[in-house]
Short mmCIF file of C-alpha atoms in Angstrom, two decimals:
data_model
loop_
_atom_site.label_atom_id
_atom_site.label_comp_id
_atom_site.label_asym_id
_atom_site.label_seq_id
_atom_site.Cartn_x
_atom_site.Cartn_y
_atom_site.Cartn_z
CA MET A 1 -8.62 -13.33 -8.85
CA PHE A 2 -7.71 -16.69 -10.36
CA CYS A 3 -7.37 -15.88 -14.01
CA THR A 4 -4.62 -15.88 -16.58
CA HIS A 5 -2.82 -12.71 -17.55
CA SER A 6 -2.00 -14.42 -20.82
CA ALA A 7 -1.45 -18.00 -21.84
CA ASN A 8 2.30 -17.59 -21.51
CA HIS A 9 2.03 -15.83 -18.16
CA LEU A 10 -0.10 -18.61 -16.74
CA ALA A 11 2.29 -21.17 -18.13
CA ARG A 12 5.23 -19.48 -16.40
CA MET A 13 3.45 -19.40 -13.06
CA ALA A 14 1.87 -22.86 -13.20
CA PRO A 15 3.92 -26.04 -13.25
CA VAL A 16 3.90 -28.05 -16.45
CA PRO A 17 1.15 -30.62 -15.87
CA THR A 18 1.73 -34.29 -15.92
CA PRO A 19 0.01 -36.22 -18.72
CA HIS A 20 -3.71 -36.42 -18.09
CA PRO A 21 -6.39 -38.78 -19.35
CA ARG A 22 -8.29 -37.89 -22.50
CA ARG A 23 -11.53 -37.52 -20.63
CA PRO A 24 -11.76 -33.88 -19.39
CA ARG A 25 -11.26 -33.38 -15.68
CA MET A 26 -13.88 -31.80 -13.50
CA PRO A 27 -13.50 -28.01 -13.18
CA ARG A 28 -12.88 -26.42 -9.83
CA TRP A 29 -13.93 -22.82 -9.36
CA PRO A 30 -10.80 -20.97 -8.32
CA ASP A 31 -12.07 -17.53 -7.37
CA PHE A 32 -11.50 -17.92 -3.66
CA ARG A 33 -12.50 -14.39 -2.79
CA ARG A 34 -16.08 -15.20 -3.69
CA ILE A 35 -15.82 -18.51 -1.86
CA ALA A 36 -14.20 -16.71 1.06
CA SER A 37 -17.25 -14.51 1.33
CA VAL A 38 -19.41 -17.62 1.47
CA VAL A 39 -17.11 -19.14 4.09
CA ALA A 40 -17.35 -15.91 6.08
CA CYS A 41 -21.14 -16.21 5.93
CA LEU A 42 -20.91 -19.77 7.20
CA ALA A 43 -18.68 -18.68 10.05
CA VAL A 44 -21.55 -16.51 11.23
CA ALA A 45 -24.38 -18.91 10.51
CA CYS A 46 -22.64 -22.14 11.51
CA SER A 47 -20.20 -21.11 14.20
CA ALA A 48 -19.81 -23.06 17.37
CA LEU A 49 -21.82 -21.95 20.36
CA PRO A 50 -19.23 -20.24 22.61
CA ALA A 51 -18.37 -21.21 26.15
CA GLU A 52 -20.13 -19.02 28.70
CA GLU A 53 -18.56 -16.67 31.24
CA THR A 54 -19.62 -13.56 33.17
CA THR A 55 -17.93 -10.19 32.71
CA PRO A 56 -17.16 -7.85 35.69
CA ASP A 57 -20.21 -5.72 34.83
CA GLY A 58 -22.49 -8.76 35.08
CA ASN A 59 -22.99 -9.27 31.35
CA GLU A 60 -22.73 -12.73 29.81
CA ARG A 61 -19.77 -13.19 27.46
CA ASP A 62 -19.17 -16.29 25.33
CA GLU A 63 -16.18 -17.04 23.08
CA SER A 64 -15.18 -19.86 20.76
CA TRP A 65 -12.43 -20.58 18.23
CA GLN A 66 -12.47 -22.56 15.01
CA VAL A 67 -9.84 -23.82 12.59
CA ILE A 68 -10.73 -23.80 8.87
CA TYR A 69 -9.73 -26.41 6.29
CA MET A 70 -10.39 -26.47 2.54
CA GLN A 71 -9.67 -29.51 0.38
CA GLY A 72 -7.90 -31.00 3.38
CA ALA A 73 -5.45 -28.10 3.80
CA ARG A 74 -5.60 -25.70 6.75
CA ILE A 75 -6.30 -22.20 5.43
CA GLY A 76 -7.18 -20.13 8.49
CA TYR A 77 -9.16 -19.66 11.66
CA GLY A 78 -12.32 -18.13 13.07
CA ASN A 79 -13.29 -16.51 16.35
CA VAL A 80 -16.78 -15.83 17.70
CA VAL A 81 -17.54 -13.60 20.69
CA THR A 82 -21.10 -13.10 21.95
CA GLU A 83 -22.16 -10.73 24.73
CA THR A 84 -25.60 -10.38 26.30
CA LYS A 85 -26.25 -6.95 27.81
CA THR A 86 -29.27 -5.75 29.79
CA ASP A 87 -29.79 -2.03 30.36
CA SER A 88 -31.40 -0.30 33.36
CA ASP A 89 -34.83 -0.52 31.70
CA GLY A 90 -34.55 -4.27 31.35
CA ASN A 91 -33.95 -4.26 27.58
CA THR A 92 -31.60 -7.02 26.45
CA THR A 93 -29.26 -6.70 23.46
CA ILE A 94 -27.11 -9.53 22.13
CA THR A 95 -23.95 -8.61 20.21
CA THR A 96 -21.97 -11.10 18.15
CA ASP A 97 -18.51 -10.47 16.70
CA VAL A 98 -17.16 -12.93 14.15
CA LEU A 99 -13.59 -12.85 12.84
CA THR A 100 -12.57 -15.02 9.89
CA HIS A 101 -8.96 -15.03 8.66
CA MET A 102 -7.90 -17.10 5.62
CA VAL A 103 -4.81 -17.49 3.46
CA ILE A 104 -4.63 -19.42 0.21
CA ARG A 105 -2.15 -19.55 -2.64
CA ARG A 106 -2.79 -18.95 -6.34
CA PHE A 107 -0.02 -20.06 -8.66
CA GLY A 108 2.41 -19.84 -5.75
CA GLN A 109 1.40 -16.35 -4.58
CA SER A 110 -0.41 -15.82 -1.28
CA LEU A 111 -3.79 -14.15 -0.99
CA THR A 112 -5.00 -13.10 2.46
CA MET A 113 -8.57 -12.21 3.37
CA THR A 114 -9.89 -11.15 6.75
CA THR A 115 -13.57 -10.62 7.50
CA ARG A 116 -15.00 -9.00 10.64
CA GLN A 117 -18.72 -8.96 11.28
CA HIS A 118 -20.53 -7.31 14.20
CA THR A 119 -24.28 -7.72 14.75
CA GLU A 120 -26.64 -6.37 17.40
CA GLU A 121 -30.01 -8.01 17.92
CA THR A 122 -32.81 -8.60 20.40
CA GLU A 123 -33.28 -11.83 22.33
CA ASP A 124 -35.82 -13.06 19.77
CA GLY A 125 -33.41 -12.51 16.88
CA HIS A 126 -34.58 -9.15 15.48
CA LEU A 127 -31.63 -7.38 13.88
CA LEU A 128 -30.91 -3.86 15.14
CA ARG A 129 -27.69 -3.00 13.31
CA PHE A 130 -24.59 -4.60 11.79
CA ARG A 131 -21.08 -3.83 10.58
CA LEU A 132 -19.14 -5.91 8.03
CA VAL A 133 -15.47 -5.21 7.31
CA LEU A 134 -13.66 -6.95 4.43
CA ASP A 135 -9.89 -6.59 4.36
CA ASN A 136 -8.31 -7.29 0.95
CA PRO A 137 -4.68 -6.20 1.29
CA PRO A 138 -3.04 -4.28 -0.26
CA ASN A 139 -6.32 -2.54 -1.15
CA THR A 140 -8.48 -0.35 1.06
CA SER A 141 -10.80 -2.13 3.48
CA THR A 142 -14.50 -2.13 2.66
CA THR A 143 -16.85 -1.40 5.56
CA THR A 144 -20.58 -1.92 5.26
CA THR A 145 -22.92 -0.83 8.06
CA GLY A 146 -26.65 -1.18 8.40
CA ARG A 147 -29.43 -0.25 10.81
CA VAL A 148 -33.07 -1.24 10.92
CA ASP A 149 -35.55 1.63 11.11
CA GLY A 150 -39.10 0.34 11.10
CA ASP A 151 -39.73 -1.43 7.80
CA VAL A 152 -36.48 -0.25 6.17
CA LEU A 153 -32.87 -1.42 6.44
CA HIS A 154 -30.47 1.44 5.72
CA VAL A 155 -27.11 0.25 4.34
CA THR A 156 -23.95 2.38 3.96
CA THR A 157 -20.75 1.11 2.32
CA ASN A 158 -17.38 2.83 2.57
CA THR A 159 -14.38 1.94 0.41
CA GLY A 160 -11.53 4.37 0.85
CA ASP A 161 -13.04 7.83 0.43
CA LYS A 162 -16.07 6.51 -1.49
CA THR A 163 -19.46 6.15 0.21
CA THR A 164 -22.60 4.58 -1.19
CA GLU A 165 -26.01 4.24 0.44
CA SER A 166 -28.98 1.98 -0.25
CA THR A 167 -32.14 0.70 1.42
CA LEU A 168 -33.85 -2.68 1.65
CA GLU A 169 -37.48 -3.36 2.55
CA TRP A 170 -37.55 -4.96 5.99
CA ASP A 171 -39.88 -7.51 7.53
CA ALA A 172 -39.95 -7.56 11.31
CA GLU A 173 -39.83 -11.37 11.27
CA THR A 174 -36.46 -11.44 9.48
CA LYS A 175 -33.78 -12.82 11.77
CA SER A 176 -30.21 -11.76 12.50
CA PRO A 177 -27.32 -13.78 11.00
CA ALA A 178 -26.34 -14.99 14.48
CA TRP A 179 -29.79 -16.10 15.60
CA GLN A 180 -29.81 -19.67 14.35
CA ASP A 181 -26.97 -20.82 16.61
CA ARG A 182 -28.89 -19.83 19.71
CA GLN A 183 -31.95 -21.58 18.31
CA LEU A 184 -30.01 -24.80 17.90
CA ALA A 185 -28.87 -24.59 21.53
CA ASP A 186 -31.92 -23.09 23.29
CA ASN A 187 -34.63 -24.71 21.20
CA PRO A 188 -32.96 -27.76 19.64
CA LEU A 189 -34.46 -29.60 16.69
CA GLN A 190 -35.87 -33.03 17.39
CA GLU A 191 -34.82 -35.93 15.19
CA GLY A 192 -36.62 -35.66 11.85
CA GLU A 193 -37.75 -32.08 12.50
CA THR A 194 -37.35 -29.34 9.86
CA ARG A 195 -37.50 -25.62 10.62
CA SER A 196 -37.31 -22.65 8.22
CA PHE A 197 -36.98 -18.90 8.71
CA GLU A 198 -35.92 -15.74 6.86
CA MET A 199 -32.46 -14.35 7.68
CA TYR A 200 -30.53 -11.29 6.53
CA GLU A 201 -27.12 -12.08 5.01
CA PRO A 202 -24.81 -9.01 5.14
CA ALA A 203 -22.18 -10.41 2.76
CA PHE A 204 -24.82 -10.58 0.02
CA ASN A 205 -27.12 -7.79 1.26
CA GLN A 206 -30.04 -10.14 0.77
CA ILE A 207 -32.74 -11.81 2.80
CA VAL A 208 -32.43 -15.57 2.41
CA THR A 209 -34.45 -18.55 3.55
CA ILE A 210 -32.68 -20.92 5.94
CA THR A 211 -33.94 -24.48 6.31
CA LEU A 212 -32.63 -26.63 9.18
CA THR A 213 -33.22 -30.39 9.38
CA ASN A 214 -32.14 -32.76 12.15
CA HIS A 215 -31.18 -36.16 10.71
CA GLY A 216 -30.57 -37.77 14.07
CA SER A 217 -27.46 -38.99 15.85
CA THR A 218 -24.41 -39.96 13.78
CA GLU A 219 -20.69 -40.44 14.22
CA THR A 220 -18.13 -37.91 12.97
CA GLU A 221 -14.37 -37.53 13.28
CA LEU A 222 -12.93 -34.45 14.98
CA LEU A 223 -9.64 -32.70 14.27
CA ASP A 224 -7.68 -34.80 16.79
CA GLY A 225 -8.94 -38.02 15.20
CA GLU A 226 -11.45 -38.76 17.93
CA THR A 227 -14.77 -40.17 16.72
CA VAL A 228 -17.80 -38.78 18.54
CA LYS A 229 -21.56 -39.06 18.24
CA GLY A 230 -23.69 -36.00 17.65
CA ASP A 231 -26.81 -34.72 16.00
CA LYS A 232 -26.42 -34.16 12.26
CA VAL A 233 -28.19 -30.95 11.23
CA THR A 234 -28.20 -29.89 7.57
CA ILE A 235 -28.63 -26.27 6.53
CA LEU A 236 -29.95 -25.16 3.14
CA TYR A 237 -29.63 -21.59 1.83
CA SER A 238 -32.14 -20.34 -0.72
CA LEU A 239 -29.40 -18.15 -2.21
CA ASP A 240 -27.56 -21.13 -3.68
CA GLU A 241 -29.20 -24.50 -4.14
CA ASN A 242 -25.83 -26.23 -4.62
CA LEU A 243 -24.42 -25.15 -1.26
CA ARG A 244 -24.72 -27.96 1.28
CA ILE A 245 -23.88 -27.32 4.93
CA THR A 246 -23.83 -29.89 7.71
CA ASN A 247 -23.41 -29.19 11.42
CA PHE A 248 -22.50 -31.85 13.97
CA LEU A 249 -23.78 -30.87 17.44
CA ASP A 250 -23.14 -32.32 20.86
CA THR A 251 -25.87 -32.88 23.44
CA ASP A 252 -25.62 -29.24 24.61
CA GLY A 253 -26.24 -27.90 21.11
CA GLU A 254 -22.61 -26.85 20.61
CA VAL A 255 -21.36 -27.15 17.04
CA LEU A 256 -18.35 -29.47 17.08
CA LYS A 257 -17.75 -29.47 13.34
CA THR A 258 -19.19 -27.91 10.18
CA GLU A 259 -18.86 -29.20 6.63
CA ALA A 260 -19.72 -26.93 3.69
CA GLN A 261 -19.83 -28.51 0.24
CA MET A 262 -19.98 -26.48 -2.98
CA GLY A 263 -19.49 -28.85 -5.87
CA ILE A 264 -16.12 -30.47 -5.36
CA LEU A 265 -14.91 -27.76 -2.98
CA GLN A 266 -15.28 -28.73 0.66
CA THR A 267 -14.66 -26.47 3.63
CA VAL A 268 -14.51 -27.99 7.12
CA THR A 269 -14.34 -26.05 10.37
CA TYR A 270 -13.59 -27.63 13.75
CA THR A 271 -14.19 -26.14 17.17
CA VAL A 272 -10.79 -25.96 18.90
CA ASP A 273 -8.97 -24.01 21.58
CA LYS A 274 -7.40 -20.62 20.85
CA GLU A 275 -3.86 -21.96 20.73
CA THR A 276 -4.74 -24.55 18.08
CA ALA A 277 -6.70 -22.05 16.00
CA LEU A 278 -3.80 -19.58 15.91
CA GLU A 279 -1.08 -22.07 15.03
CA GLU A 280 1.08 -20.90 12.15
CA LEU A 281 0.00 -22.21 8.75
CA GLY A 282 2.27 -24.85 7.31
CA THR A 283 3.92 -24.94 3.91
CA GLU A 284 1.15 -27.07 2.43
CA THR A 285 -1.28 -24.15 2.09
CA LEU A 286 -3.86 -24.83 -0.60
CA ASP A 287 -3.00 -23.58 -4.10
CA LEU A 288 -6.53 -23.16 -5.33
CA ALA A 289 -5.59 -21.97 -8.81
CA ILE A 290 -3.74 -25.19 -9.65
CA GLU A 291 -6.50 -27.23 -8.03
CA THR A 292 -9.17 -25.65 -10.17
CA LEU A 293 -7.76 -25.85 -13.70
CA VAL A 294 -10.12 -27.64 -16.12
CA ARG A 295 -8.00 -30.04 -18.12
CA ILE A 296 -9.02 -30.89 -21.70
CA ASP A 297 -7.38 -32.30 -24.82
CA PRO A 298 -5.26 -29.67 -26.66
CA ILE A 299 -7.13 -27.30 -28.99
CA GLU A 300 -5.08 -26.93 -32.17
CA ASN A 301 -4.43 -23.31 -33.24
CA ALA A 302 -6.64 -22.13 -30.42
CA GLU A 303 -5.56 -18.48 -30.63
CA ASP A 304 -6.55 -18.32 -34.34
CA ALA A 305 -9.94 -19.99 -33.92
CA THR A 306 -12.92 -17.92 -35.03
CA LYS A 307 -15.53 -20.50 -33.99
CA ILE A 308 -15.39 -23.49 -31.65
CA VAL A 309 -18.18 -25.93 -30.84
CA TYR A 310 -17.93 -27.44 -27.35
CA ARG A 311 -19.80 -30.37 -25.84
CA ILE A 312 -20.47 -29.54 -22.20
CA GLN A 313 -22.01 -31.87 -19.66
CA VAL A 314 -23.32 -30.63 -16.33
CA ALA A 315 -24.29 -33.15 -13.69
CA GLY A 316 -27.65 -32.56 -12.09
CA GLY A 317 -29.46 -31.52 -15.26
CA ASN A 318 -30.57 -28.28 -16.89
CA ALA A 319 -27.13 -27.65 -18.38
CA ALA A 320 -28.35 -24.89 -20.68
CA ARG A 321 -29.26 -22.54 -17.85
CA HIS A 322 -25.66 -22.26 -16.70
CA PHE A 323 -24.34 -20.48 -19.80
CA SER A 324 -25.01 -17.18 -21.49
CA GLU A 325 -26.47 -16.77 -24.97
CA GLY A 326 -25.86 -13.77 -27.20
CA ASP A 327 -23.95 -12.53 -30.21
CA THR A 328 -20.88 -14.62 -29.31
CA GLN A 329 -22.51 -17.76 -27.88
CA SER A 330 -25.36 -20.05 -28.88
CA ILE A 331 -26.66 -23.15 -27.14
CA LYS A 332 -28.03 -26.36 -28.66
CA LYS A 333 -29.60 -28.63 -26.09
CA ILE A 334 -28.69 -32.31 -26.47
CA ASP A 335 -30.47 -33.52 -23.35
CA ASP A 336 -31.11 -32.20 -19.88
CA ASP A 337 -27.49 -32.42 -18.72
CA GLU A 338 -25.66 -31.94 -22.04
CA ILE A 339 -25.39 -29.07 -24.53
CA GLU A 340 -23.42 -28.02 -27.58
CA LEU A 341 -22.07 -24.53 -26.99
CA THR A 342 -20.91 -22.61 -30.07
CA VAL A 343 -18.56 -19.71 -29.33
CA THR A 344 -17.88 -17.23 -32.15
CA ALA A 345 -15.22 -14.54 -32.12
CA LEU A 346 -16.48 -10.96 -32.39
CA LYS A 347 -13.96 -8.19 -32.93
CA PRO A 348 -14.87 -4.61 -31.98
CA GLU A 349 -14.34 -3.33 -35.51
CA ASP A 350 -16.93 -5.83 -36.78
CA ALA A 351 -19.66 -4.79 -34.35
CA SER A 352 -22.95 -4.06 -36.09
CA GLY A 353 -26.27 -4.72 -34.40
CA ASP A 354 -29.69 -3.27 -33.83
CA ASN A 355 -30.05 -3.90 -30.09
CA PRO A 356 -31.48 -0.95 -28.15
CA PRO A 357 -29.03 0.87 -25.85
CA PRO A 358 -28.84 -0.61 -22.33
CA ASP A 359 -30.32 1.27 -19.40
CA ALA A 360 -28.48 4.03 -17.56
CA GLY A 361 -27.13 1.59 -14.99
CA TYR A 362 -24.43 0.53 -17.46
CA LEU A 363 -23.11 4.10 -17.58
CA ALA A 364 -23.47 5.01 -13.91
CA PRO A 365 -20.69 5.05 -11.33
CA THR A 366 -20.84 2.21 -8.79
CA ARG A 367 -18.74 1.28 -5.80
CA PHE A 368 -16.55 -0.99 -7.95
CA LEU A 369 -16.75 1.05 -11.17
CA GLU A 370 -16.05 4.63 -10.07
CA CYS A 371 -16.09 6.17 -13.53
CA THR A 372 -16.19 9.72 -12.11
CA ASP A 373 -12.99 9.20 -10.09
CA PRO A 374 -10.29 11.66 -11.24
CA ARG A 375 -7.68 8.91 -11.57
CA VAL A 376 -9.99 6.81 -13.75
CA ILE A 377 -10.78 9.81 -15.91
CA GLU A 378 -7.07 10.59 -16.25
CA HIS A 379 -6.33 7.06 -17.51
CA ALA A 380 -9.28 7.27 -19.91
CA THR A 381 -7.93 10.52 -21.32
CA GLN A 382 -4.40 9.17 -21.67
CA ALA A 383 -5.68 6.03 -23.36
CA ALA A 384 -8.11 7.49 -25.87
CA GLY A 385 -7.25 11.19 -26.15
CA GLU A 386 -9.43 12.79 -28.81
CA LEU A 387 -10.39 9.62 -30.64
CA PRO A 388 -13.79 10.29 -32.20
CA ASP A 389 -15.64 6.95 -32.28
CA SER A 390 -16.53 4.38 -29.64
CA VAL A 391 -14.82 1.43 -31.36
CA SER A 392 -11.46 3.23 -31.58
CA ILE A 393 -11.82 4.38 -27.97
CA ALA A 394 -12.61 0.87 -26.72
CA LEU A 395 -9.66 -0.71 -28.56
CA ALA A 396 -7.27 1.99 -27.37
CA MET A 397 -8.42 1.57 -23.77
CA GLU A 398 -8.08 -2.22 -23.88
CA LYS A 399 -4.51 -1.90 -25.16
CA TYR A 400 -3.69 0.84 -22.65
CA VAL A 401 -4.86 -1.13 -19.59
CA HIS A 402 -2.99 -4.23 -20.78
CA THR A 403 0.23 -2.29 -21.35
CA GLU A 404 0.18 0.07 -18.38
CA MET A 405 -0.76 -2.50 -15.75
CA ARG A 406 2.77 -3.86 -15.50
CA ASN A 407 2.43 -5.29 -12.00
CA LYS A 408 0.39 -8.35 -12.91
CA ASN A 409 0.01 -10.50 -9.81
CA TYR A 410 -2.27 -12.88 -7.97
CA GLU A 411 -1.78 -11.24 -4.57
CA THR A 412 -4.29 -8.43 -5.04
CA GLY A 413 -7.72 -8.70 -3.46
CA LEU A 414 -10.79 -7.60 -5.40
CA ALA A 415 -9.98 -3.94 -5.99
CA THR A 416 -12.27 -1.17 -7.18
CA ALA A 417 -11.52 0.69 -10.41
CA ALA A 418 -10.31 3.72 -8.45
CA GLU A 419 -7.89 1.58 -6.45
CA VAL A 420 -6.60 -0.06 -9.62
CA ALA A 421 -6.22 3.34 -11.28
CA GLU A 422 -3.88 4.34 -8.47
CA GLN A 423 -1.93 1.09 -7.99
CA MET A 424 -2.05 -0.34 -11.54
CA ALA A 425 -1.65 -3.87 -10.18
CA GLY A 426 -3.63 -7.08 -10.06
CA ASP A 427 -5.07 -9.85 -12.18
CA CYS A 428 -8.07 -10.20 -14.48
CA THR A 429 -10.61 -8.70 -12.08
CA GLU A 430 -8.50 -5.57 -11.75
CA HIS A 431 -7.95 -5.30 -15.52
CA SER A 432 -11.68 -5.76 -16.07
CA VAL A 433 -13.04 -3.22 -13.59
CA LEU A 434 -10.57 -0.54 -14.65
CA LEU A 435 -11.41 -0.94 -18.34
CA ALA A 436 -15.15 -0.98 -17.60
CA ALA A 437 -14.90 2.23 -15.57
CA MET A 438 -12.75 3.96 -18.20
CA LEU A 439 -15.33 3.10 -20.87
CA ARG A 440 -18.10 4.63 -18.77
CA ALA A 441 -15.96 7.73 -18.27
CA ARG A 442 -16.26 8.22 -22.04
CA GLU A 443 -20.02 7.48 -22.07
CA ILE A 444 -19.64 3.95 -23.45
CA PRO A 445 -21.90 1.43 -21.64
CA SER A 446 -19.92 -1.38 -20.05
CA ARG A 447 -20.19 -4.49 -17.89
CA VAL A 448 -17.98 -7.37 -16.80
CA ALA A 449 -18.27 -10.97 -17.99
CA VAL A 450 -17.43 -14.06 -15.96
CA GLY A 451 -16.49 -17.45 -17.34
CA LEU A 452 -13.54 -19.56 -18.47
CA VAL A 453 -10.56 -18.97 -20.78
CA TYR A 454 -8.36 -21.58 -22.43
CA SER A 455 -4.57 -21.69 -21.98
CA PRO A 456 -2.87 -23.49 -24.90
CA ARG A 457 0.38 -24.01 -22.99
CA ILE A 458 -1.19 -26.27 -20.39
CA SER A 459 -4.33 -27.45 -22.25
CA ALA A 460 -6.67 -26.24 -19.56
CA PHE A 461 -9.45 -23.75 -18.90
CA ALA A 462 -9.11 -21.33 -16.01
CA GLY A 463 -11.68 -19.07 -14.43
CA HIS A 464 -11.59 -15.58 -15.91
CA MET A 465 -13.19 -12.16 -15.99
CA TRP A 466 -13.21 -9.75 -18.91
CA THR A 467 -15.07 -6.60 -20.02
CA GLU A 468 -17.88 -6.00 -22.48
CA ALA A 469 -18.64 -2.68 -24.18
CA PHE A 470 -21.81 -1.71 -26.02
CA LEU A 471 -20.58 -0.73 -29.50
CA ASN A 472 -22.68 -0.09 -32.60
CA GLY A 473 -25.72 -1.86 -31.22
CA GLN A 474 -23.92 -4.93 -29.81
CA TRP A 475 -22.29 -6.06 -26.61
CA VAL A 476 -18.68 -6.66 -27.67
CA PRO A 477 -16.11 -8.52 -25.50
CA LEU A 478 -12.77 -6.90 -24.64
CA ASP A 479 -10.00 -8.50 -22.61
CA ALA A 480 -7.44 -6.10 -21.18
CA THR A 481 -5.71 -9.01 -19.43
CA LEU A 482 -4.70 -10.43 -22.82
CA GLY A 483 -4.73 -7.19 -24.82
CA GLN A 484 -5.43 -8.76 -28.22
CA GLY A 485 -8.10 -6.41 -29.57
CA GLY A 486 -11.13 -8.34 -28.39
CA ILE A 487 -11.41 -12.07 -27.76
CA GLY A 488 -11.48 -15.24 -29.83
CA ALA A 489 -13.48 -18.42 -29.46
CA THR A 490 -11.68 -19.73 -26.36
CA HIS A 491 -13.61 -17.60 -23.88
CA ILE A 492 -16.67 -19.43 -22.49
CA LYS A 493 -19.08 -16.97 -20.90
CA VAL A 494 -21.21 -17.96 -17.95
CA THR A 495 -22.73 -14.63 -16.91
CA ASP A 496 -22.25 -10.87 -16.85
CA SER A 497 -22.83 -8.06 -14.37
CA SER A 498 -23.03 -4.29 -14.27
CA LEU A 499 -21.52 -4.49 -10.73
CA ASP A 500 -24.27 -2.26 -9.44
CA GLU A 501 -25.08 -1.43 -5.85
CA ASP A 502 -27.28 -4.43 -5.08
CA ALA A 503 -24.69 -5.99 -2.79
CA PRO A 504 -21.87 -4.85 -0.47
CA THR A 505 -19.61 -7.11 -2.53
CA PRO A 506 -20.19 -8.36 -6.09
CA VAL A 507 -20.43 -11.92 -4.81
CA THR A 508 -23.80 -12.54 -6.42
CA ALA A 509 -22.35 -11.92 -9.88
CA PHE A 510 -20.23 -15.05 -9.45
CA LEU A 511 -22.79 -17.44 -8.01
CA PRO A 512 -23.66 -18.88 -11.46
CA MET A 513 -20.05 -20.08 -11.78
CA MET A 514 -20.24 -21.66 -8.34
CA HIS A 515 -23.12 -23.78 -9.57
CA LEU A 516 -20.70 -25.53 -11.94
CA LEU A 517 -18.28 -26.60 -9.23
CA GLY A 518 -17.35 -30.20 -9.85
CA GLN A 519 -20.39 -30.67 -12.08
CA MET A 520 -19.02 -29.98 -15.58
CA THR A 521 -16.89 -31.59 -18.30
CA ILE A 522 -15.81 -29.87 -21.55
CA GLU A 523 -14.93 -31.44 -24.90
CA VAL A 524 -14.14 -29.73 -28.23
CA ILE A 525 -16.25 -31.00 -31.13
CA SER A 526 -14.99 -28.76 -33.92
CA THR A 527 -12.79 -25.73 -34.55
CA ASP A 528 -12.83 -23.19 -37.38
#
C-alpha cells in the first residue's frame, strides 16, 4: 500500500521536503492498487473500439492498443481484443479480452499490477460469463469467475488454494462490461442526448448505473500533439459520484482518448499502435506516494498527543459524511464544507464500553482474512500463547506482527492474511490483515480501518490502514505497522471494513477515501 511503516521509516524512504507554505496542501490518495482497479474498470468500459479483421474460420476479430498516463507520467498500457463467433445454430457470442498493465513507484520502490478480464456476451449485451485475473506480484494471483444462470450470477474467487463462492441477484436487462463501446459505435449518441443503463462491474462485483451524455464536437490533443475534433461523451458511474470520465470519439465511434478524473488524480489513455503501447517505461515513472503526501504545519509532540482537534475543509460540501465517528473520533459541523474533528487516543488497556458484540461476520474467515489458515493460527499461537484475556492477546499480537514482519517494503501487492503469514513482508495493508486474521483466530472480533496517519519527520499525513479489535465492549485501534501498543491522536479515520465477501477485491472499502481526492485541507487547532 502507500502507508508509513513508522515515522522514521517513511522519513528514510521519502526525500526531505522543501519548505512549504503554511496553508495545508491538498491531499492525494496514494493507494494506487485501489485506483488501479478503477483504471482497469475504465479500460473495459472506455476502451477504444478495435480495428476489424476476419479470422481464418470466418469470425470477426478486432484489436486495439492503448497507452496509459497518470499525472502526466506514462505508467503502462492496455490491449483489447474482441471476437464475434456464430455457431452452426446461428447463435452469436461476443468475447472481449482486456489486458491492463501498470507500474508505479512508491517511495522509490516499484509496484506492478496486471489485470486480465475476459467476458462473453450476446449481441444485445447480455452477460453469459466472465473471468477476472488480478496479478499482484510477488503474491498469488486472484482469479474471479462468474456465470449467469437465469436470475442468478454465480461468482467463484480463487486465491492460491483458497476458494470462495457467492451469488448475486441478476436482472436480464443488466449489460456486460464491454457492451457500451459497441453502443457508442453501432448506435451513437446524438449531440445533447443522454442514455443510461445498468452494467455489471466485475472488479467491484456490483451492478452499477452508467450514464452517457454527448456534449457535441470539441477539439482535443492526442499523444503525438495533433489536435483533432471529435464527439465529447461523458460517462458517470453510480458507484462513485466523484469519478468523472470523458471519451473523445471520432466520426466512426472509435475512442481516440479517455480522461478519468478522481479528485486531483487524472488518468489519460490514448489509442496508439502496438509498438508505441509496448515501449519501455522511462525513468520518470510516477512516484504516487510522494505525490500524495498531505503537507501541514508541524504538530508539536505529536507522538505524545492524547487529543488533537483538527479543522478539515472538504470542497463540494457535506464534509461530515467523509469521516467516521466513534469512541476515538467526534465531529462538530462548522458549515457544509468544514468540520472540527476531535481525535482522542484510546489504549487497549483502557477499553471499557457497553456496546453489544458485533455480528458473526467480524469473526468469520474471509478471502482476505483467512483466520482458519494453519499459518495464521501458528502465528497467533506464537504471539499470544496461553494469555488469558483479550486485551493482553491483542497487545501481544500487535507487537508480534510489528517485530516479526522484518521485510517492510512498498513492493508487495495487496496480500491476503495467509500470504502474509507465509512471506512476512509488505506494508500497512499486510500488517493490518495479518493482525486482523490472528485476532479472529483467537475469537476476538476484528476489522480494518482506513484513513491518514501523521509523520512528524516530514510534517505530512499519508494514507494508512490499521486494525481494530473489539475489546471490553469497544472497538479499539491497533497498529502493527507502528507497534506502539495502540494508536495516538494522529490517526484520522475515514472508514472501516470487515473485508467480507461482498467483492472480488476490497476496493469498495476504500472508495470513501477516494472521495477526498484533491478536495480536503487539514489544520491543527489544538493539541493535548
